[in-house]
Amino acid sequence: MATPVRPSDGPGHVTVSWEQAILPSAAGPLPVRVYRSAAATPGGWLVWAHGGSRRGGSARDWHRPTAERARTSGFGVVSVDHRLAPAVRHPAMVEDVLSALDWAREQDRPAG
C-alpha cells in the first residue's frame, strides 16, 4: 500500500507516494522503498544507495531526501536498503544496488 509523503513547502507541491517492496536478488530478498510522484508516470528510475559509508544508514533514514528527489525529478526512485558491513563484505552492497538497477530497467521496458 502506498503512503503519501506530505510536501513541506505549502500549496502547489506535488505529493509523493511510497511503498515498501521486496526485490529479488542473487543473495535473497532485497528490501527497498519505491517512491512515485503523483504528478505523472515516472519518466524513468533513479536508484538511490543511502549514505553511511556502507556501515550504517538505511532507506528509512533517507526517507525525506529520497521522497524529495522523486517529487522534483519526475523520476521514480528506488531507495535500496543494502546490506551493511561488517555483517557482509564488499562487494555485497554493490550487488544489492545492481539488483535494484536490474529491477528499475525492467520497469522501463514495454509490456509484451
mmCIF file of N, CA and C in Angstrom:
data_model
loop_
_atom_site.group_PDB
_atom_site.id
_atom_site.type_symbol
_atom_site.label_atom_id
_atom_site.label_comp_id
_atom_site.label_asym_id
_atom_site.label_seq_id
_atom_site.Cartn_x
_atom_site.Cartn_y
_atom_site.Cartn_z
ATOM 1 N N MET A 1 0.835 -1.169 0.000
ATOM 2 C CA MET A 1 0.000 0.000 0.000
ATOM 3 C C MET A 1 0.886 1.240 0.000
ATOM 4 N N ALA A 2 0.606 2.163 -0.871
ATOM 5 C CA ALA A 2 1.397 3.388 -0.971
ATOM 6 C C ALA A 2 0.987 4.362 0.125
ATOM 7 N N THR A 3 1.971 5.017 0.698
ATOM 8 C CA THR A 3 1.758 6.004 1.743
ATOM 9 C C THR A 3 2.178 7.362 1.215
ATOM 10 N N PRO A 4 1.319 8.392 1.348
ATOM 11 C CA PRO A 4 1.722 9.703 0.834
ATOM 12 C C PRO A 4 2.766 10.356 1.725
ATOM 13 N N VAL A 5 3.651 11.083 1.094
ATOM 14 C CA VAL A 5 4.609 11.924 1.795
ATOM 15 C C VAL A 5 4.089 13.335 1.638
ATOM 16 N N ARG A 6 3.866 14.006 2.725
ATOM 17 C CA ARG A 6 3.325 15.358 2.676
ATOM 18 C C ARG A 6 4.414 16.358 2.323
ATOM 19 N N PRO A 7 4.197 17.174 1.297
ATOM 20 C CA PRO A 7 5.184 18.199 0.961
ATOM 21 C C PRO A 7 5.252 19.231 2.078
ATOM 22 N N SER A 8 6.417 19.774 2.317
ATOM 23 C CA SER A 8 6.586 20.711 3.419
ATOM 24 C C SER A 8 6.597 22.162 2.964
ATOM 25 N N ASP A 9 6.506 22.393 1.676
ATOM 26 C CA ASP A 9 6.668 23.752 1.174
ATOM 27 C C ASP A 9 5.355 24.454 0.827
ATOM 28 N N GLY A 10 4.229 23.940 1.239
ATOM 29 C CA GLY A 10 2.978 24.655 1.039
ATOM 30 C C GLY A 10 2.214 24.229 -0.194
ATOM 31 N N PRO A 11 1.232 25.055 -0.585
ATOM 32 C CA PRO A 11 0.339 24.687 -1.694
ATOM 33 C C PRO A 11 1.060 24.621 -3.033
ATOM 34 N N GLY A 12 0.496 23.816 -3.921
ATOM 35 C CA GLY A 12 1.046 23.707 -5.267
ATOM 36 C C GLY A 12 2.127 22.649 -5.410
ATOM 37 N N HIS A 13 2.474 22.007 -4.328
ATOM 38 C CA HIS A 13 3.520 20.986 -4.403
ATOM 39 C C HIS A 13 2.925 19.633 -4.726
ATOM 40 N N VAL A 14 3.692 18.832 -5.370
ATOM 41 C CA VAL A 14 3.283 17.502 -5.797
ATOM 42 C C VAL A 14 3.448 16.533 -4.638
ATOM 43 N N THR A 15 2.445 15.685 -4.444
ATOM 44 C CA THR A 15 2.516 14.646 -3.427
ATOM 45 C C THR A 15 3.284 13.453 -3.991
ATOM 46 N N VAL A 16 4.036 12.815 -3.124
ATOM 47 C CA VAL A 16 4.792 11.621 -3.484
ATOM 48 C C VAL A 16 4.244 10.470 -2.655
ATOM 49 N N SER A 17 4.008 9.340 -3.292
ATOM 50 C CA SER A 17 3.620 8.141 -2.546
ATOM 51 C C SER A 17 4.808 7.193 -2.511
ATOM 52 N N TRP A 18 4.836 6.379 -1.488
ATOM 53 C CA TRP A 18 5.927 5.413 -1.381
ATOM 54 C C TRP A 18 5.383 4.121 -0.807
ATOM 55 N N GLU A 19 6.125 3.059 -1.063
ATOM 56 C CA GLU A 19 5.767 1.763 -0.513
ATOM 57 C C GLU A 19 7.014 0.934 -0.275
ATOM 58 N N GLN A 20 6.942 0.092 0.728
ATOM 59 C CA GLN A 20 7.991 -0.898 0.971
ATOM 60 C C GLN A 20 7.823 -1.984 -0.080
ATOM 61 N N ALA A 21 8.909 -2.498 -0.589
ATOM 62 C CA ALA A 21 8.848 -3.596 -1.552
ATOM 63 C C ALA A 21 10.033 -4.524 -1.300
ATOM 64 N N ILE A 22 9.912 -5.711 -1.794
ATOM 65 C CA ILE A 22 10.995 -6.692 -1.729
ATOM 66 C C ILE A 22 11.336 -7.072 -3.166
ATOM 67 N N LEU A 23 12.589 -6.842 -3.545
ATOM 68 C CA LEU A 23 13.047 -7.189 -4.884
ATOM 69 C C LEU A 23 13.841 -8.484 -4.826
ATOM 70 N N PRO A 24 13.828 -9.252 -5.897
ATOM 71 C CA PRO A 24 14.659 -10.450 -5.941
ATOM 72 C C PRO A 24 16.119 -10.068 -6.165
ATOM 73 N N SER A 25 17.009 -10.815 -5.552
ATOM 74 C CA SER A 25 18.442 -10.646 -5.802
ATOM 75 C C SER A 25 19.110 -12.001 -5.629
ATOM 76 N N ALA A 26 20.316 -12.119 -6.113
ATOM 77 C CA ALA A 26 21.057 -13.384 -6.002
ATOM 78 C C ALA A 26 21.272 -13.768 -4.542
ATOM 79 N N ALA A 27 21.347 -12.785 -3.649
ATOM 80 C CA ALA A 27 21.583 -13.040 -2.230
ATOM 81 C C ALA A 27 20.288 -13.266 -1.447
ATOM 82 N N GLY A 28 19.148 -13.137 -2.116
ATOM 83 C CA GLY A 28 17.861 -13.307 -1.437
ATOM 84 C C GLY A 28 17.039 -12.035 -1.513
ATOM 85 N N PRO A 29 15.963 -11.966 -0.740
ATOM 86 C CA PRO A 29 15.073 -10.803 -0.786
ATOM 87 C C PRO A 29 15.810 -9.506 -0.435
ATOM 88 N N LEU A 30 15.544 -8.477 -1.233
ATOM 89 C CA LEU A 30 16.198 -7.184 -1.057
ATOM 90 C C LEU A 30 15.143 -6.131 -0.727
ATOM 91 N N PRO A 31 15.145 -5.598 0.512
ATOM 92 C CA PRO A 31 14.151 -4.580 0.855
ATOM 93 C C PRO A 31 14.493 -3.227 0.233
ATOM 94 N N VAL A 32 13.468 -2.573 -0.286
ATOM 95 C CA VAL A 32 13.617 -1.249 -0.886
ATOM 96 C C VAL A 32 12.395 -0.424 -0.529
ATOM 97 N N ARG A 33 12.520 0.884 -0.747
ATOM 98 C CA ARG A 33 11.369 1.784 -0.731
ATOM 99 C C ARG A 33 11.236 2.334 -2.141
ATOM 100 N N VAL A 34 10.021 2.288 -2.670
ATOM 101 C CA VAL A 34 9.754 2.764 -4.022
ATOM 102 C C VAL A 34 8.899 4.020 -3.908
ATOM 103 N N TYR A 35 9.403 5.114 -4.485
ATOM 104 C CA TYR A 35 8.739 6.415 -4.437
ATOM 105 C C TYR A 35 8.256 6.793 -5.831
ATOM 106 N N ARG A 36 7.032 7.335 -5.879
ATOM 107 C CA ARG A 36 6.470 7.793 -7.154
ATOM 108 C C ARG A 36 5.779 9.132 -6.929
ATOM 109 N N SER A 37 6.013 10.037 -7.839
ATOM 110 C CA SER A 37 5.338 11.333 -7.811
ATOM 111 C C SER A 37 3.905 11.147 -8.285
ATOM 112 N N ALA A 38 2.986 11.840 -7.649
ATOM 113 C CA ALA A 38 1.582 11.773 -8.058
ATOM 114 C C ALA A 38 1.323 12.603 -9.315
ATOM 115 N N ALA A 39 2.302 13.388 -9.741
ATOM 116 C CA ALA A 39 2.121 14.288 -10.882
ATOM 117 C C ALA A 39 2.025 13.548 -12.205
ATOM 118 N N ALA A 40 2.762 12.456 -12.356
ATOM 119 C CA ALA A 40 2.804 11.791 -13.658
ATOM 120 C C ALA A 40 3.414 10.408 -13.523
ATOM 121 N N THR A 41 3.360 9.676 -14.612
ATOM 122 C CA THR A 41 4.067 8.406 -14.685
ATOM 123 C C THR A 41 5.554 8.704 -14.654
ATOM 124 N N PRO A 42 6.334 7.910 -13.907
ATOM 125 C CA PRO A 42 7.767 8.199 -13.858
ATOM 126 C C PRO A 42 8.397 8.284 -15.240
ATOM 127 N N GLY A 43 9.275 9.268 -15.415
ATOM 128 C CA GLY A 43 9.999 9.455 -16.665
ATOM 129 C C GLY A 43 11.238 8.588 -16.725
ATOM 130 N N GLY A 44 11.350 7.657 -15.829
ATOM 131 C CA GLY A 44 12.495 6.779 -15.688
ATOM 132 C C GLY A 44 12.662 6.476 -14.211
ATOM 133 N N TRP A 45 13.780 5.871 -13.865
ATOM 134 C CA TRP A 45 14.008 5.475 -12.472
ATOM 135 C C TRP A 45 15.377 5.920 -12.012
ATOM 136 N N LEU A 46 15.435 6.355 -10.784
ATOM 137 C CA LEU A 46 16.680 6.689 -10.115
ATOM 138 C C LEU A 46 16.848 5.674 -8.992
ATOM 139 N N VAL A 47 18.002 5.039 -8.918
ATOM 140 C CA VAL A 47 18.277 4.083 -7.850
ATOM 141 C C VAL A 47 19.182 4.771 -6.840
ATOM 142 N N TRP A 48 18.730 4.808 -5.589
ATOM 143 C CA TRP A 48 19.411 5.540 -4.528
ATOM 144 C C TRP A 48 20.028 4.560 -3.530
ATOM 145 N N ALA A 49 21.341 4.667 -3.333
ATOM 146 C CA ALA A 49 22.043 3.905 -2.297
ATOM 147 C C ALA A 49 22.323 4.879 -1.156
ATOM 148 N N HIS A 50 21.722 4.639 -0.012
ATOM 149 C CA HIS A 50 21.816 5.571 1.110
ATOM 150 C C HIS A 50 23.249 5.761 1.595
ATOM 151 N N GLY A 51 23.469 6.858 2.262
ATOM 152 C CA GLY A 51 24.770 7.165 2.848
ATOM 153 C C GLY A 51 25.015 6.342 4.098
ATOM 154 N N GLY A 52 26.204 6.447 4.619
ATOM 155 C CA GLY A 52 26.570 5.734 5.834
ATOM 156 C C GLY A 52 27.862 4.954 5.682
ATOM 157 N N SER A 53 28.593 5.234 4.628
ATOM 158 C CA SER A 53 29.881 4.581 4.369
ATOM 159 C C SER A 53 29.774 3.064 4.344
ATOM 160 N N ARG A 54 28.618 2.578 3.901
ATOM 161 C CA ARG A 54 28.350 1.145 3.784
ATOM 162 C C ARG A 54 28.383 0.405 5.115
ATOM 163 N N ARG A 55 28.448 1.167 6.223
ATOM 164 C CA ARG A 55 28.453 0.558 7.559
ATOM 165 C C ARG A 55 27.222 0.937 8.367
ATOM 166 N N GLY A 56 26.507 1.950 7.934
ATOM 167 C CA GLY A 56 25.338 2.419 8.670
ATOM 168 C C GLY A 56 24.339 3.011 7.705
ATOM 169 N N GLY A 57 23.254 3.496 8.256
ATOM 170 C CA GLY A 57 22.232 4.120 7.425
ATOM 171 C C GLY A 57 21.206 3.113 6.948
ATOM 172 N N SER A 58 20.123 3.655 6.407
ATOM 173 C CA SER A 58 19.047 2.810 5.895
ATOM 174 C C SER A 58 18.185 3.638 4.952
ATOM 175 N N ALA A 59 17.333 2.957 4.216
ATOM 176 C CA ALA A 59 16.374 3.656 3.357
ATOM 177 C C ALA A 59 15.450 4.516 4.222
ATOM 178 N N ARG A 60 15.122 4.039 5.401
ATOM 179 C CA ARG A 60 14.269 4.810 6.315
ATOM 180 C C ARG A 60 14.945 6.116 6.725
ATOM 181 N N ASP A 61 16.234 6.065 7.027
ATOM 182 C CA ASP A 61 16.973 7.272 7.428
ATOM 183 C C ASP A 61 16.959 8.339 6.342
ATOM 184 N N TRP A 62 16.878 7.924 5.095
ATOM 185 C CA TRP A 62 16.947 8.839 3.954
ATOM 186 C C TRP A 62 15.570 9.069 3.330
ATOM 187 N N HIS A 63 14.518 8.804 4.080
ATOM 188 C CA HIS A 63 13.148 8.889 3.559
ATOM 189 C C HIS A 63 12.829 10.263 2.966
ATOM 190 N N ARG A 64 12.981 11.316 3.715
ATOM 191 C CA ARG A 64 12.607 12.654 3.226
ATOM 192 C C ARG A 64 13.425 13.097 2.006
ATOM 193 N N PRO A 65 14.763 12.996 2.057
ATOM 194 C CA PRO A 65 15.517 13.413 0.866
ATOM 195 C C PRO A 65 15.190 12.576 -0.376
ATOM 196 N N THR A 66 14.921 11.293 -0.174
ATOM 197 C CA THR A 66 14.600 10.430 -1.312
ATOM 198 C C THR A 66 13.228 10.788 -1.884
ATOM 199 N N ALA A 67 12.261 11.030 -1.015
ATOM 200 C CA ALA A 67 10.938 11.457 -1.476
ATOM 201 C C ALA A 67 11.039 12.786 -2.230
ATOM 202 N N GLU A 68 11.874 13.673 -1.745
ATOM 203 C CA GLU A 68 12.059 14.968 -2.405
ATOM 204 C C GLU A 68 12.651 14.785 -3.804
ATOM 205 N N ARG A 69 13.549 13.842 -3.965
ATOM 206 C CA ARG A 69 14.104 13.563 -5.297
ATOM 207 C C ARG A 69 13.012 13.100 -6.251
ATOM 208 N N ALA A 70 12.128 12.243 -5.773
ATOM 209 C CA ALA A 70 11.019 11.784 -6.620
ATOM 210 C C ALA A 70 10.093 12.947 -6.967
ATOM 211 N N ARG A 71 9.839 13.805 -6.002
ATOM 212 C CA ARG A 71 8.929 14.932 -6.215
ATOM 213 C C ARG A 71 9.468 15.914 -7.240
ATOM 214 N N THR A 72 10.752 16.220 -7.172
ATOM 215 C CA THR A 72 11.308 17.267 -8.030
ATOM 216 C C THR A 72 11.848 16.761 -9.367
ATOM 217 N N SER A 73 12.173 15.482 -9.454
ATOM 218 C CA SER A 73 12.842 14.987 -10.661
ATOM 219 C C SER A 73 11.897 14.481 -11.743
ATOM 220 N N GLY A 74 10.712 14.030 -11.352
ATOM 221 C CA GLY A 74 9.837 13.387 -12.322
ATOM 222 C C GLY A 74 10.183 11.920 -12.536
ATOM 223 N N PHE A 75 11.148 11.420 -11.793
ATOM 224 C CA PHE A 75 11.546 10.019 -11.868
ATOM 225 C C PHE A 75 10.950 9.250 -10.691
ATOM 226 N N GLY A 76 10.759 7.940 -10.892
ATOM 227 C CA GLY A 76 10.507 7.070 -9.764
ATOM 228 C C GLY A 76 11.846 6.865 -9.068
ATOM 229 N N VAL A 77 11.828 6.668 -7.768
ATOM 230 C CA VAL A 77 13.071 6.472 -7.019
ATOM 231 C C VAL A 77 12.974 5.164 -6.246
ATOM 232 N N VAL A 78 14.007 4.350 -6.368
ATOM 233 C CA VAL A 78 14.122 3.113 -5.610
ATOM 234 C C VAL A 78 15.247 3.311 -4.608
ATOM 235 N N SER A 79 14.900 3.336 -3.337
ATOM 236 C CA SER A 79 15.887 3.509 -2.272
ATOM 237 C C SER A 79 16.240 2.128 -1.728
ATOM 238 N N VAL A 80 17.474 1.719 -1.930
ATOM 239 C CA VAL A 80 17.914 0.354 -1.628
ATOM 240 C C VAL A 80 18.370 0.258 -0.177
ATOM 241 N N ASP A 81 17.797 -0.677 0.546
ATOM 242 C CA ASP A 81 18.236 -0.964 1.912
ATOM 243 C C ASP A 81 19.305 -2.053 1.836
ATOM 244 N N HIS A 82 20.456 -1.660 1.287
ATOM 245 C CA HIS A 82 21.514 -2.638 1.032
ATOM 246 C C HIS A 82 22.097 -3.188 2.329
ATOM 247 N N ARG A 83 22.715 -4.359 2.210
ATOM 248 C CA ARG A 83 23.356 -4.992 3.365
ATOM 249 C C ARG A 83 24.545 -4.143 3.813
ATOM 250 N N LEU A 84 24.857 -4.240 5.093
ATOM 251 C CA LEU A 84 25.886 -3.390 5.686
ATOM 252 C C LEU A 84 27.067 -4.194 6.207
ATOM 253 N N ALA A 85 28.243 -3.546 6.179
ATOM 254 C CA ALA A 85 29.432 -4.099 6.832
ATOM 255 C C ALA A 85 29.275 -3.831 8.332
ATOM 256 N N PRO A 86 29.844 -4.589 9.163
ATOM 257 C CA PRO A 86 30.739 -5.716 8.916
ATOM 258 C C PRO A 86 30.029 -7.053 8.730
ATOM 259 N N ALA A 87 28.676 -7.057 8.720
ATOM 260 C CA ALA A 87 27.945 -8.314 8.546
ATOM 261 C C ALA A 87 28.235 -8.964 7.200
ATOM 262 N N VAL A 88 28.494 -8.147 6.185
ATOM 263 C CA VAL A 88 28.864 -8.650 4.861
ATOM 264 C C VAL A 88 30.086 -7.893 4.381
ATOM 265 N N ARG A 89 30.778 -8.497 3.458
ATOM 266 C CA ARG A 89 31.975 -7.868 2.892
ATOM 267 C C ARG A 89 31.684 -7.353 1.493
ATOM 268 N N HIS A 90 32.498 -6.390 1.088
ATOM 269 C CA HIS A 90 32.446 -5.881 -0.274
ATOM 270 C C HIS A 90 32.670 -7.047 -1.224
ATOM 271 N N PRO A 91 31.941 -7.189 -2.291
ATOM 272 C CA PRO A 91 31.046 -6.241 -2.955
ATOM 273 C C PRO A 91 29.559 -6.485 -2.689
ATOM 274 N N ALA A 92 29.181 -7.060 -1.549
ATOM 275 C CA ALA A 92 27.770 -7.385 -1.285
ATOM 276 C C ALA A 92 26.860 -6.176 -1.452
ATOM 277 N N MET A 93 27.299 -5.023 -0.963
ATOM 278 C CA MET A 93 26.457 -3.826 -1.047
ATOM 279 C C MET A 93 26.244 -3.400 -2.500
ATOM 280 N N VAL A 94 27.310 -3.485 -3.265
ATOM 281 C CA VAL A 94 27.241 -3.120 -4.688
ATOM 282 C C VAL A 94 26.314 -4.088 -5.425
ATOM 283 N N GLU A 95 26.377 -5.349 -5.096
ATOM 284 C CA GLU A 95 25.499 -6.336 -5.731
ATOM 285 C C GLU A 95 24.035 -6.028 -5.444
ATOM 286 N N ASP A 96 23.732 -5.570 -4.226
ATOM 287 C CA ASP A 96 22.361 -5.193 -3.900
ATOM 288 C C ASP A 96 21.891 -4.037 -4.788
ATOM 289 N N VAL A 97 22.732 -3.043 -4.948
ATOM 290 C CA VAL A 97 22.377 -1.888 -5.780
ATOM 291 C C VAL A 97 22.217 -2.329 -7.240
ATOM 292 N N LEU A 98 23.070 -3.214 -7.705
ATOM 293 C CA LEU A 98 22.942 -3.715 -9.076
ATOM 294 C C LEU A 98 21.628 -4.467 -9.271
ATOM 295 N N SER A 99 21.185 -5.210 -8.264
ATOM 296 C CA SER A 99 19.881 -5.886 -8.351
ATOM 297 C C SER A 99 18.753 -4.876 -8.485
ATOM 298 N N ALA A 100 18.839 -3.772 -7.749
ATOM 299 C CA ALA A 100 17.824 -2.717 -7.851
ATOM 300 C C ALA A 100 17.877 -2.055 -9.231
ATOM 301 N N LEU A 101 19.068 -1.881 -9.778
ATOM 302 C CA LEU A 101 19.196 -1.325 -11.130
ATOM 303 C C LEU A 101 18.540 -2.247 -12.157
ATOM 304 N N ASP A 102 18.731 -3.556 -11.999
ATOM 305 C CA ASP A 102 18.078 -4.523 -12.902
ATOM 306 C C ASP A 102 16.562 -4.384 -12.825
ATOM 307 N N TRP A 103 16.031 -4.271 -11.605
ATOM 308 C CA TRP A 103 14.585 -4.114 -11.423
ATOM 309 C C TRP A 103 14.098 -2.838 -12.102
ATOM 310 N N ALA A 104 14.814 -1.737 -11.899
ATOM 311 C CA ALA A 104 14.432 -0.450 -12.481
ATOM 312 C C ALA A 104 14.437 -0.533 -14.004
ATOM 313 N N ARG A 105 15.417 -1.191 -14.569
ATOM 314 C CA ARG A 105 15.484 -1.341 -16.024
ATOM 315 C C ARG A 105 14.273 -2.114 -16.539
ATOM 316 N N GLU A 106 13.846 -3.140 -15.810
ATOM 317 C CA GLU A 106 12.668 -3.912 -16.203
ATOM 318 C C GLU A 106 11.399 -3.067 -16.167
ATOM 319 N N GLN A 107 11.320 -2.119 -15.254
ATOM 320 C CA GLN A 107 10.133 -1.254 -15.148
ATOM 321 C C GLN A 107 9.985 -0.371 -16.370
ATOM 322 N N ASP A 108 11.087 -0.038 -17.007
ATOM 323 C CA ASP A 108 11.063 0.847 -18.179
ATOM 324 C C ASP A 108 10.786 0.113 -19.485
ATOM 325 N N ARG A 109 10.800 -1.203 -19.455
ATOM 326 C CA ARG A 109 10.544 -1.968 -20.684
ATOM 327 C C ARG A 109 9.057 -2.031 -20.966
ATOM 328 N N PRO A 110 8.684 -1.908 -22.232
ATOM 329 C CA PRO A 110 7.260 -2.016 -22.581
ATOM 330 C C PRO A 110 6.742 -3.422 -22.303
ATOM 331 N N ALA A 111 5.507 -3.503 -21.881
ATOM 332 C CA ALA A 111 4.888 -4.814 -21.613
ATOM 333 C C ALA A 111 4.670 -5.547 -22.935
ATOM 334 N N GLY A 112 4.813 -6.854 -22.870
ATOM 335 C CA GLY A 112 4.527 -7.654 -24.053
ATOM 336 C C GLY A 112 5.746 -8.133 -24.637
#
